[in-house]
Coordinates of C-alpha atoms in Angstrom, one line a residue:
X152 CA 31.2 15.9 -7.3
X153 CA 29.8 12.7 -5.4
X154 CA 33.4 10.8 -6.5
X155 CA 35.2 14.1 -4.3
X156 CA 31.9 13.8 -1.7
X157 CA 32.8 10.0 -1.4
X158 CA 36.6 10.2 -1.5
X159 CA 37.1 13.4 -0.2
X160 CA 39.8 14.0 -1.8
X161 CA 39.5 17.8 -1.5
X162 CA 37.5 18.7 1.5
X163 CA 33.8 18.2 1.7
X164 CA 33.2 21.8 1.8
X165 CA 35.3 23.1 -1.1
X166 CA 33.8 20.0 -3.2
X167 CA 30.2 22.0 -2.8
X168 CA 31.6 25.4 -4.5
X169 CA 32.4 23.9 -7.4
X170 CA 28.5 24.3 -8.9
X171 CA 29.7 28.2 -8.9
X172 CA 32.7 27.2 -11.3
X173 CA 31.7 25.0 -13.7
X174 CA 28.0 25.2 -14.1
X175 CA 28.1 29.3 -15.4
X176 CA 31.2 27.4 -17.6
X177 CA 29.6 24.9 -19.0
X178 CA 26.7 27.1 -20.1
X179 CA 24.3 25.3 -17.7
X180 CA 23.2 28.3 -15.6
X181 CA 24.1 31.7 -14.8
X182 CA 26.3 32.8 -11.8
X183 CA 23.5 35.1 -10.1
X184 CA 21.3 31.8 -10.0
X185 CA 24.0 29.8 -9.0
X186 CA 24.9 32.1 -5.9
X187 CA 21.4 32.6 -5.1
X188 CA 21.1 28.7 -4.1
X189 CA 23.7 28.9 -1.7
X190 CA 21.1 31.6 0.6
X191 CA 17.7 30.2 0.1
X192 CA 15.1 30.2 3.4
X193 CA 15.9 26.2 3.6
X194 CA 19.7 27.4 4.3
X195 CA 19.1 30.3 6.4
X196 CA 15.8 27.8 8.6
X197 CA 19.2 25.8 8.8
X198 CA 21.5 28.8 10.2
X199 CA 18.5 29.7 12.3
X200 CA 18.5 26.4 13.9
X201 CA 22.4 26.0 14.4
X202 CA 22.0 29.6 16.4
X203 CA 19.3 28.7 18.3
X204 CA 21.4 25.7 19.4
X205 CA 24.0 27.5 20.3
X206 CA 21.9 29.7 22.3
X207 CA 20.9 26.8 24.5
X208 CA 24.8 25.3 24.9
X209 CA 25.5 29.0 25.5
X210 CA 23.5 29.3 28.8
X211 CA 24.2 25.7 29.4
X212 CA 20.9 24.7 29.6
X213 CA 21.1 20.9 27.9
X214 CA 23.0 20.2 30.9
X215 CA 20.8 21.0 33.2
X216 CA 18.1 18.8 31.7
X217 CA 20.2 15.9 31.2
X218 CA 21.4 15.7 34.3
X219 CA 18.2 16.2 36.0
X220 CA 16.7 13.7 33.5
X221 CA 19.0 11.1 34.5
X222 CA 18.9 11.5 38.3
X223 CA 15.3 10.7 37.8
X224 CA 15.2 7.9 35.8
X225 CA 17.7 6.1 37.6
X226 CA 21.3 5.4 37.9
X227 CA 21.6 1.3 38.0
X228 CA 23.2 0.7 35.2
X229 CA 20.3 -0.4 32.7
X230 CA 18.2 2.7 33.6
X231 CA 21.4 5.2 33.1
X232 CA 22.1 3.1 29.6
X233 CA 17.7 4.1 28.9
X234 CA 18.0 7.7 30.9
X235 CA 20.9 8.8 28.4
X236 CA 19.4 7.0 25.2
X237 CA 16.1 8.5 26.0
X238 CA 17.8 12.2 26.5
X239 CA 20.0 12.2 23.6
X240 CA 17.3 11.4 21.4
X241 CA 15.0 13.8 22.8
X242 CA 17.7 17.1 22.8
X243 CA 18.8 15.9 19.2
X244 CA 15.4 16.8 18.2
X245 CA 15.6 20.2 18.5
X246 CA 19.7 20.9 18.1
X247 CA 21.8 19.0 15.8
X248 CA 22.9 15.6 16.5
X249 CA 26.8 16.6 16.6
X250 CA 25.8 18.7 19.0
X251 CA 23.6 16.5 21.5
X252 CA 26.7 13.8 21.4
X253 CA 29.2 15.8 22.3
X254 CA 27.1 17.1 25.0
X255 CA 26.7 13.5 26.4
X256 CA 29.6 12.3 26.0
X257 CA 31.6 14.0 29.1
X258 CA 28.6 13.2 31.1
X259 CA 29.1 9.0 29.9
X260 CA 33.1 10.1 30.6
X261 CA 32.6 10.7 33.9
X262 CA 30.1 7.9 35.1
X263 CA 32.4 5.1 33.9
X264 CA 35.5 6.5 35.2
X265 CA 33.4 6.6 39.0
X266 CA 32.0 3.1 37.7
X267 CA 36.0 2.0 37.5
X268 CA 36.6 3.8 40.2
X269 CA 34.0 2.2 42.5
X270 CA 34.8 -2.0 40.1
X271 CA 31.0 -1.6 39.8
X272 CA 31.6 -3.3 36.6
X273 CA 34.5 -3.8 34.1
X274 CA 35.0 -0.7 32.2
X275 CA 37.6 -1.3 30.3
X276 CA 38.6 -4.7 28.3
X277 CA 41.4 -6.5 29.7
X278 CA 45.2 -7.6 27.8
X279 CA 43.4 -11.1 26.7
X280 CA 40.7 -9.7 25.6
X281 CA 41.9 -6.9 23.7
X282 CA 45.5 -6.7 23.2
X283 CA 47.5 -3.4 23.5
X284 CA 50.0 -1.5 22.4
X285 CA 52.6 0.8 25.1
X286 CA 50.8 4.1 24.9
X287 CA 47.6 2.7 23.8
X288 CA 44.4 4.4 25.7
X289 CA 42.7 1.1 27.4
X290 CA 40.1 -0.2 25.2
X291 CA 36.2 0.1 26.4
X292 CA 34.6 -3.1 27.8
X293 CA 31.2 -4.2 26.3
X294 CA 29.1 -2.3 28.6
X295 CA 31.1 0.6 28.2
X296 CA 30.4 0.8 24.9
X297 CA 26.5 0.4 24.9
X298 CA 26.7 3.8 27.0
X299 CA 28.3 5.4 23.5
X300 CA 26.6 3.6 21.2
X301 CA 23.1 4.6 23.1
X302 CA 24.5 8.4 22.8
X303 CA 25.2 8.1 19.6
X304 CA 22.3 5.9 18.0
X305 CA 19.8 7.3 19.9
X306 CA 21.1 11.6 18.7
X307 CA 21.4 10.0 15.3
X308 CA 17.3 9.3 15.2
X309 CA 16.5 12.0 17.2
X310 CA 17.7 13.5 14.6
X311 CA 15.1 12.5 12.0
X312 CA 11.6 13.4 14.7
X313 CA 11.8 17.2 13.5
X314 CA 12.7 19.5 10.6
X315 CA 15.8 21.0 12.4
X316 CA 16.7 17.8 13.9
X317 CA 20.0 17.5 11.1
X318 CA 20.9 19.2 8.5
X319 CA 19.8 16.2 5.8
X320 CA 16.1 16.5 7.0
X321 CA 16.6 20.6 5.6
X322 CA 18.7 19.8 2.6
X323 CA 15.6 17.3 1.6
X324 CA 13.1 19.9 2.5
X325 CA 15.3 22.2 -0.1
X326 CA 15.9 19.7 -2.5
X327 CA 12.2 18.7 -2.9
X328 CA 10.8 22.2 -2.8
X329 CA 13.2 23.1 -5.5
X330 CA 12.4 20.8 -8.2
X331 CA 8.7 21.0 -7.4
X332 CA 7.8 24.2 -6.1
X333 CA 4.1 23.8 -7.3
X334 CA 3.0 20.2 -5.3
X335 CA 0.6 21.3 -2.5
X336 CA 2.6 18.1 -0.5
X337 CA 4.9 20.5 1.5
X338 CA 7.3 19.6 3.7
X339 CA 6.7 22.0 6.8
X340 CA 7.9 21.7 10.8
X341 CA 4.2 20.3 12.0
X342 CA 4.0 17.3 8.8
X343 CA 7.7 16.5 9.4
X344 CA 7.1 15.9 12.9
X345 CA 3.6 14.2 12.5
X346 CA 5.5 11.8 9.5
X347 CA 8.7 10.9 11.2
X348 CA 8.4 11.2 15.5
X349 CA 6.4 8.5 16.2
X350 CA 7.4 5.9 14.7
X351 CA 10.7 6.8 13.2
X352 CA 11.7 8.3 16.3
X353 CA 10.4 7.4 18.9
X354 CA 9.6 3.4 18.2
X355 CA 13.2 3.2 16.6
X356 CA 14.7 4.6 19.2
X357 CA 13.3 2.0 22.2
X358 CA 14.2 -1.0 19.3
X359 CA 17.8 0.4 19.0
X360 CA 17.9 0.7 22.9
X361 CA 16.5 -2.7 23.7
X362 CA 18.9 -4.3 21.0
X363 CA 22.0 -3.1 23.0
X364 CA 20.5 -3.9 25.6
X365 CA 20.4 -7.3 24.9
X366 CA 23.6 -7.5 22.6
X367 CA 26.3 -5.3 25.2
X368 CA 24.2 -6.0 28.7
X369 CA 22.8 -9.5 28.5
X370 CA 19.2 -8.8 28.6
X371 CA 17.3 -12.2 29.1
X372 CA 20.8 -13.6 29.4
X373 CA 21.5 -13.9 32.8
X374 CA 24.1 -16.2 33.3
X375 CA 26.4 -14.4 30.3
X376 CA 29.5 -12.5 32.0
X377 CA 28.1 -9.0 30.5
X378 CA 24.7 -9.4 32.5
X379 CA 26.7 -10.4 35.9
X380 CA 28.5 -7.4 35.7
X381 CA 25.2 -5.1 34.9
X382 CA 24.1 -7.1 37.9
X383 CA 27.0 -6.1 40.4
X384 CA 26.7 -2.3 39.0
X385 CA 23.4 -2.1 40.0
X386 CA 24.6 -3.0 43.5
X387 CA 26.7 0.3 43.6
X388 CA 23.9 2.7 41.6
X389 CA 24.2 4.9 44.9
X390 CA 27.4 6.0 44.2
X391 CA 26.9 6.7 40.5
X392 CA 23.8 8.8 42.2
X393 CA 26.0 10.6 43.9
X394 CA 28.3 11.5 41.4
X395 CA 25.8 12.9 39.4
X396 CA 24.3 14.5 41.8
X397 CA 27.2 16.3 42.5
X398 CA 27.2 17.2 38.6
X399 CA 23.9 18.9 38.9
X400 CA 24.9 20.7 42.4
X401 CA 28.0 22.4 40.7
X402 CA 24.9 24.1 37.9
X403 CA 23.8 25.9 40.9
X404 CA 20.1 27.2 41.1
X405 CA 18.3 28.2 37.6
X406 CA 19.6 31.5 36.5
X407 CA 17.7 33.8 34.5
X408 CA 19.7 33.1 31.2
X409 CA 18.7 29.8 31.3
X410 CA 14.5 30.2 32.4
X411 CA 15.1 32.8 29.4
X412 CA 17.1 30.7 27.0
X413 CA 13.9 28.0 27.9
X414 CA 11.1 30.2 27.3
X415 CA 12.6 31.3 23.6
X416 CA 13.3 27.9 22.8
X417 CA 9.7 27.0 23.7
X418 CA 8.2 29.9 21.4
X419 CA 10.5 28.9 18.8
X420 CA 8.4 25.7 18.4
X421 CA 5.4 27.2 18.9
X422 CA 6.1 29.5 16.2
X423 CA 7.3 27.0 13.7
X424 CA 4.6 24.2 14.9
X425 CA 1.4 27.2 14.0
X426 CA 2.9 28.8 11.0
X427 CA 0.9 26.4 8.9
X428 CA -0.3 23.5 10.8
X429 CA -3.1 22.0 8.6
X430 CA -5.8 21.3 11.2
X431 CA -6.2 25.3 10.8
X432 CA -5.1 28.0 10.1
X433 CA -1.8 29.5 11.2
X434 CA -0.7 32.6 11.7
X435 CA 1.4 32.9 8.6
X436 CA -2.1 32.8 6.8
X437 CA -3.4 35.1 8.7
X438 CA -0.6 37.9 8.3
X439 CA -0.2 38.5 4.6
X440 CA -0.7 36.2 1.6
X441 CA 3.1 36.5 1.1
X442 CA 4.7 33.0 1.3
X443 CA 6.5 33.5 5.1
X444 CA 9.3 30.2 5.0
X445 CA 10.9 28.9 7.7
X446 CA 13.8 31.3 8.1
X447 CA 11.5 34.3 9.1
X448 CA 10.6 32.7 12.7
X449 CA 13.7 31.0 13.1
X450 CA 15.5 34.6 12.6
X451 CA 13.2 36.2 15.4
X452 CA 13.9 33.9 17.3
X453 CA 17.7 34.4 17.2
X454 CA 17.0 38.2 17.7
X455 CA 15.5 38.4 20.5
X456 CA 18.3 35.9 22.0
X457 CA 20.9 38.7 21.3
X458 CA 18.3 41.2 22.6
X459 CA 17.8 39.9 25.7
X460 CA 20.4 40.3 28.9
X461 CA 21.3 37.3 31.1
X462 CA 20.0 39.5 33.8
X463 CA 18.3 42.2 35.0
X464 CA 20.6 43.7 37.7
X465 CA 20.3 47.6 35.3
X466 CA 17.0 48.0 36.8
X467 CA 18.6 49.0 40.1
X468 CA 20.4 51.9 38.6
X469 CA 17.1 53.4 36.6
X470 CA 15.9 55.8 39.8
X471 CA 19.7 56.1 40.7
X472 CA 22.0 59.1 39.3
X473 CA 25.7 58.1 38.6
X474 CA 28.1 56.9 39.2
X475 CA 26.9 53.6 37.1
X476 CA 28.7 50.8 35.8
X477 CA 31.2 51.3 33.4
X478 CA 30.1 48.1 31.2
X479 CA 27.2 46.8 29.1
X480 CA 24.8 43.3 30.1
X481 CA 26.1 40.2 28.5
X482 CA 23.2 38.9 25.6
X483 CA 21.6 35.2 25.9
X484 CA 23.6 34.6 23.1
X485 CA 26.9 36.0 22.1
X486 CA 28.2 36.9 18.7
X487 CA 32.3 35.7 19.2
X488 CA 31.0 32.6 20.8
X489 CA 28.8 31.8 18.2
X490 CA 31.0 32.8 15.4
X491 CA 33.7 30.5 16.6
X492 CA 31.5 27.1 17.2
X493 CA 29.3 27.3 14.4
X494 CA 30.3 25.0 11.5
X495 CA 30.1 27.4 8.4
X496 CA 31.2 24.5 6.2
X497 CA 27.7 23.0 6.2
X498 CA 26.2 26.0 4.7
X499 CA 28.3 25.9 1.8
X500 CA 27.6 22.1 1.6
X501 CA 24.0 22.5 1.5
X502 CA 24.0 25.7 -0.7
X503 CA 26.2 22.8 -2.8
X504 CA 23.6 20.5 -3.4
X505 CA 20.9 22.4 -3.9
X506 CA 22.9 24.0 -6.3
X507 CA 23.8 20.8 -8.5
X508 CA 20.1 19.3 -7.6
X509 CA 19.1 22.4 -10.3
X510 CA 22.1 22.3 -12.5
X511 CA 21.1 18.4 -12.9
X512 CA 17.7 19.3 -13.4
X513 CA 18.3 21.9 -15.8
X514 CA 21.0 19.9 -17.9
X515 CA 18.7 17.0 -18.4
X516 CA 20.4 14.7 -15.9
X517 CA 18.6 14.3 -13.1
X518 CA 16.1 12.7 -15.6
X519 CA 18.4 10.9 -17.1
X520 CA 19.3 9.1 -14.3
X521 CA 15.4 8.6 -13.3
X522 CA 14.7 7.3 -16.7
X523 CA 17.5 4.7 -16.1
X524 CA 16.0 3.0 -13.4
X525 CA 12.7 3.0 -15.5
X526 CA 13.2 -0.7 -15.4
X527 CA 11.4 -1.5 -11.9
X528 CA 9.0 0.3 -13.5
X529 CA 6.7 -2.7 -13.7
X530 CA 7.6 -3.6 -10.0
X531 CA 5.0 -2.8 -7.2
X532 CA 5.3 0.8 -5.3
X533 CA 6.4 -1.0 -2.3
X534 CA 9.1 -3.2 -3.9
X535 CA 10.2 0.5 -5.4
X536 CA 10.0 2.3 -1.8
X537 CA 12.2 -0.7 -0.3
X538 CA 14.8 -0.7 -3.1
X539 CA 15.4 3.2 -2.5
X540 CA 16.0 2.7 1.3
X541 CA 17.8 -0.1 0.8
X542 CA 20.3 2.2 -1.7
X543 CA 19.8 4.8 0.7
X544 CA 21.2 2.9 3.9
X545 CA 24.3 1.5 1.9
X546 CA 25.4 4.8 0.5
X547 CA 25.5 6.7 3.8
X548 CA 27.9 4.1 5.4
X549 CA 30.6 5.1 3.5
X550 CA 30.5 9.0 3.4
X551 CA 28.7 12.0 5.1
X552 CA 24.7 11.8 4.8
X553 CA 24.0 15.4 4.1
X554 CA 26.6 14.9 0.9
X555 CA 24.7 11.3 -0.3
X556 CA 21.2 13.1 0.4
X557 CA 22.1 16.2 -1.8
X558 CA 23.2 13.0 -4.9
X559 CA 20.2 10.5 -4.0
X560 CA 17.2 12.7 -3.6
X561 CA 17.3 14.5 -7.2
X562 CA 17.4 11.2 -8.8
X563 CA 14.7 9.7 -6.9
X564 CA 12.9 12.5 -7.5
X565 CA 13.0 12.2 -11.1
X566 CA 12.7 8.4 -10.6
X567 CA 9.2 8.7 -9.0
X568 CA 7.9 11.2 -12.2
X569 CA 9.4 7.9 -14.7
X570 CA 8.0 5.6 -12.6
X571 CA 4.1 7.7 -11.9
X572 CA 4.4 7.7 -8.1
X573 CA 4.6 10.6 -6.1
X574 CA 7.8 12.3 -5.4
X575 CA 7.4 12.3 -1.4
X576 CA 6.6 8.3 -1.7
X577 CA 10.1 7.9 -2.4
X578 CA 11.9 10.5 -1.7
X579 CA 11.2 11.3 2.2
X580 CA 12.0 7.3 2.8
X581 CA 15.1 8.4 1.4
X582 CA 16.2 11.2 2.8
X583 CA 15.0 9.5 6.3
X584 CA 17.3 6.6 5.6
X585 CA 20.5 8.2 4.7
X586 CA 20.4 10.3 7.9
X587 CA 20.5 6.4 9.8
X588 CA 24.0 5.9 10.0
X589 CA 25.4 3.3 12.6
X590 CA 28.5 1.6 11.1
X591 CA 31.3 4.0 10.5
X592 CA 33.0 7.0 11.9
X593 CA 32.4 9.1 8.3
X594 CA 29.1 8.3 7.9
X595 CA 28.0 11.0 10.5
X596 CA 29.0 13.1 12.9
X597 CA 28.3 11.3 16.1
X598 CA 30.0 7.9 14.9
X599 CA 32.6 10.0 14.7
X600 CA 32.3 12.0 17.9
X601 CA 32.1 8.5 20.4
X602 CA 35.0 6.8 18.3
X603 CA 37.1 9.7 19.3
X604 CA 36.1 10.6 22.6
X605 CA 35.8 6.8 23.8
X606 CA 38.5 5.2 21.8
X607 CA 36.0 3.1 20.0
X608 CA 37.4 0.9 17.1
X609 CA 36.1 1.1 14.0
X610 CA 35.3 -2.5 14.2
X611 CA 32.9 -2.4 17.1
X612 CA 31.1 0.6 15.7
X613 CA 30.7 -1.5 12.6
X614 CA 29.5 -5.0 14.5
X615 CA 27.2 -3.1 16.6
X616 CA 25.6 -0.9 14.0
X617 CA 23.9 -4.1 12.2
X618 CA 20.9 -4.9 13.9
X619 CA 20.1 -0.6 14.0
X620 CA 20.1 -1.1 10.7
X621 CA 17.4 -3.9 10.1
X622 CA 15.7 -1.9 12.6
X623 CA 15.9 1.5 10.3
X624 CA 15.0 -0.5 7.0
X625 CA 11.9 -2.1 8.4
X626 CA 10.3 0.8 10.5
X627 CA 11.2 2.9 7.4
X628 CA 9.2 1.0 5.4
X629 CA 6.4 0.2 7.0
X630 CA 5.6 3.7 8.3
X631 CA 6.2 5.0 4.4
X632 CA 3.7 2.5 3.1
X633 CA 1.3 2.5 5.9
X634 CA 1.3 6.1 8.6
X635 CA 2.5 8.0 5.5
X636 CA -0.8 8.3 3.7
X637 CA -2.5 9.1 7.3
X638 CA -0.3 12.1 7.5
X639 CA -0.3 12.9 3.7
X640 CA -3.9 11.4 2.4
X641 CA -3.1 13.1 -1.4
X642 CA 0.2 11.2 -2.1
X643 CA -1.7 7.9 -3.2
X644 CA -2.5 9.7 -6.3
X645 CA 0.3 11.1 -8.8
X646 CA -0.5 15.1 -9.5
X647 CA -1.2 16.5 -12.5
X648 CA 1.9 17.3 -15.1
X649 CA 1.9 21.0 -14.3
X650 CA 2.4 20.4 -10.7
X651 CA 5.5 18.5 -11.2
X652 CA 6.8 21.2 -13.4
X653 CA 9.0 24.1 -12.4

């Protein structure tokens, strides 16, 4: 399965059925426990999430806040390039990272084409620069690139600040609660968050910024050609201003879908943030002492969407007799629209893994494959932490990251029983790492996203994903040998035998 992941020579998606063929064949495990791994509470918190999402793209909301965002921060072009860095990191926190870059990217379409419009900076590379072929699109100039980059880069960490961020943070959460359901380490919504925002996040996030900053806009370079034209754009940020402004005009005032769409969103977090906090005790204790997951809030939350009416305009008719209107009230959310723009694939290919993370288990592999690496056994825990995320990085530039987290994290976690270190030391580096994709289209969905909607060669992507990179490996590493063990005191200890048990 990870040569078919990694070569896709069948599609991803139909590579992550094949634990229901050959695992009942090959006497491994049965087909009922096959099946049930492909609808576990990790992959219906994920289905939750990808709703909930939709909900907010459904009543158009995300727009609203990015524009309005942006008009606030600025529109020279260095405060635009932070303004849309700063907003696609912050909605790919809470909706998928696909999602918050193709969001963004009309809104980058349409400020370079009024940039071009306006020369308030070359937008596009010239013949000697770039040479092109009749029919060719015209290749993006430097600048015009960071804009993409920043989308992209900045939705691909955002990504990693919550638990429903991407689907690799859930396929870890799955992966690690499935091969040790007994560790009182969980990985809930409020110790993701606490783990991976701050400096993951959030501190990556600036780095990455300031690094294309300097490298595409000639920060602290002034007399390089990039910076003069930053220079003369800044000159014309009124226009840009306007532009956008006009953008957020054509929303028209707040409707009541969207104040709606808000408030749900907000007591979605809520919800998920006080189920099991820590610091006290959430209302999931409180309830029952049946284990509540994720799913149950995200689910509720997705209800009352459908239950809801964009507006209220019935109420008129109560006192009234007929003859009333011959329709029903459109939902917040809407069943055909979110049948047709959810990816259904990625259920299959995290009900995949998890599926072959158990069959490895079960078969003796996944240890197999730990004990084989028992020779950096003798090597220091942080040597061990920065070999894994150094694995972890180079792996999930050449295929998708939810398909290299679903082969990575089992061994790891097998690796850390050899080895006597706790399973989250190494494996939520891990799983943190392979969502940090910057060099190639295939590695993740937003690469893939700017390369097609800004003509991007592969070859920029590449160069420009280098120094993200260095930035990933080193904040990784710190913050899992350092703000870790603030967040999760127990790990420095190895638990007991029968907690690493199934």
């Amino acid at each position: 399965m990870a040569i078919f992941w990694v070569t896709e020579c069948i599609p991803l998606y139909l590579t992550a059925i094949l634990p229901v063929v050959f695992l009942p064949l090959f006497g491994i495990l049965d087909s009922n426990a096959v099946c049930q791994l492909f609808f576990t509470d990790t992959l219906i918190m994920f289905l939750g999430g990808l709703f909930v999402a939709l909900g907010v793209e459904y009543s158009n909301l995300h727009q609203r806040i990015a524009l309005g965002t942006i008009l606030v921060v600025g529109c020279s072009p260095r405060r635009l390039h932070f303004g849309l860095s700063m907003v696609s990191c912050f909605i790919s926190f809470w909706i998928s990272n696909s999602a918050a870059t193709a969001m963004m990217c009309p809104i980058v379409k349409a400020i370079l084409i009024e940039m071009d419009v306006q020369n308030a900076f070359q937008v596009y590379m010239t013949q000697e620069e770039e040479r092109m072929e009749e029919g060719d699109p015209p290749h993006l100039s430097k600048v015009s690139m960071a804009f993409y980059f920043g989308v992209a880069y900045s939705s691909t960490i955002g990504g990693t600040g919550t638990l429903i961020g991407t689907g690799t943070n859930l396929t870890f959460k799955g992966l690690y609660e499935t091969r040790f359901p007994n560790l009182k380490e969980k990985v809930d919504f409020p110790k993701f968050i606490m783990y991976s925002m701050p400096f993951v996040s959030v501190l990556n996030v600036l780095l990455v910024f300031l690094t294309l900053q300097i490298t595409h806009m000639g920060l602290w370079r002034p007399k390089s050609d990039v910076a003069r034209q930053v220079k003369r754009g800044s000159i014309n940020k009124a226009t840009t201003k306007l532009v956008l402004q006009e953008r957020y005009s054509a929303l028209g005032r707040w409707t009541c879908h969207e104040i709606q769409v808000g408030v749900v969103f907000v007591f979605m977090i809520l919800l998920l943030f006080f189920q099991r906090p820590g610091f006290m005790k959430g209302w999931a204790d409180v309830l029952n002492t049946k284990q509540i997951g994720g799913a149950s809030p995200m689910l509720l939350t997705v209800i009352v969407m459908f239950a809801l009416p964009t507006q209220y305009t019935f109420f008129r008719y109560c006192c009234k007799g007929p003859p009333f209107p011959g329709r029903s009230m459109d939902a917040c959310l809407s069943w055909i629209f979110l049948h047709h723009n959810t990816p259904w694939g990625l259920c299959f290919l995290l009900g995949g893994g998890f599926a072959l993370a158990e069959g490895s288990k079960v078969s003796g592999m996944a240890k197999m494959l730990g004990d084989s690496l028992s020779f950096i056994i003798v090597m220091p825990s942080s040597v061990i932490i920065a070999f894994i995320i150094v694995v972890s990085l180079f792996c999930t530039c050449f295929s998708a990251n939810v398909a290299i987290c679903n082969i990575l994290i089992p061994i790891f976690s097998e690796m850390a029983v050899t080895v006597k270190i706790h399973p989250l030391v190494l494996t939520f580096p891990a799983a943190l790492a392979v969502s940090m994709s910057y060099h190639l289209p295939v590695s993740t969905p937003p690469n893939a996203i700017i390369c097609g909607y800004g003509y991007i060669k592969t070859k920029y992507l590449a160069v420009a994903g280098i120094l993200p990179t260095i930035w990933a490996f080193l904040i990784v590493y710190l913050n899992s040998i350092s703000w870790a063990h603030v967040v999760y005191p127990t790990i420095k200890h190895l638990p007991a035998k029968q907690y690493l048990e199934k």
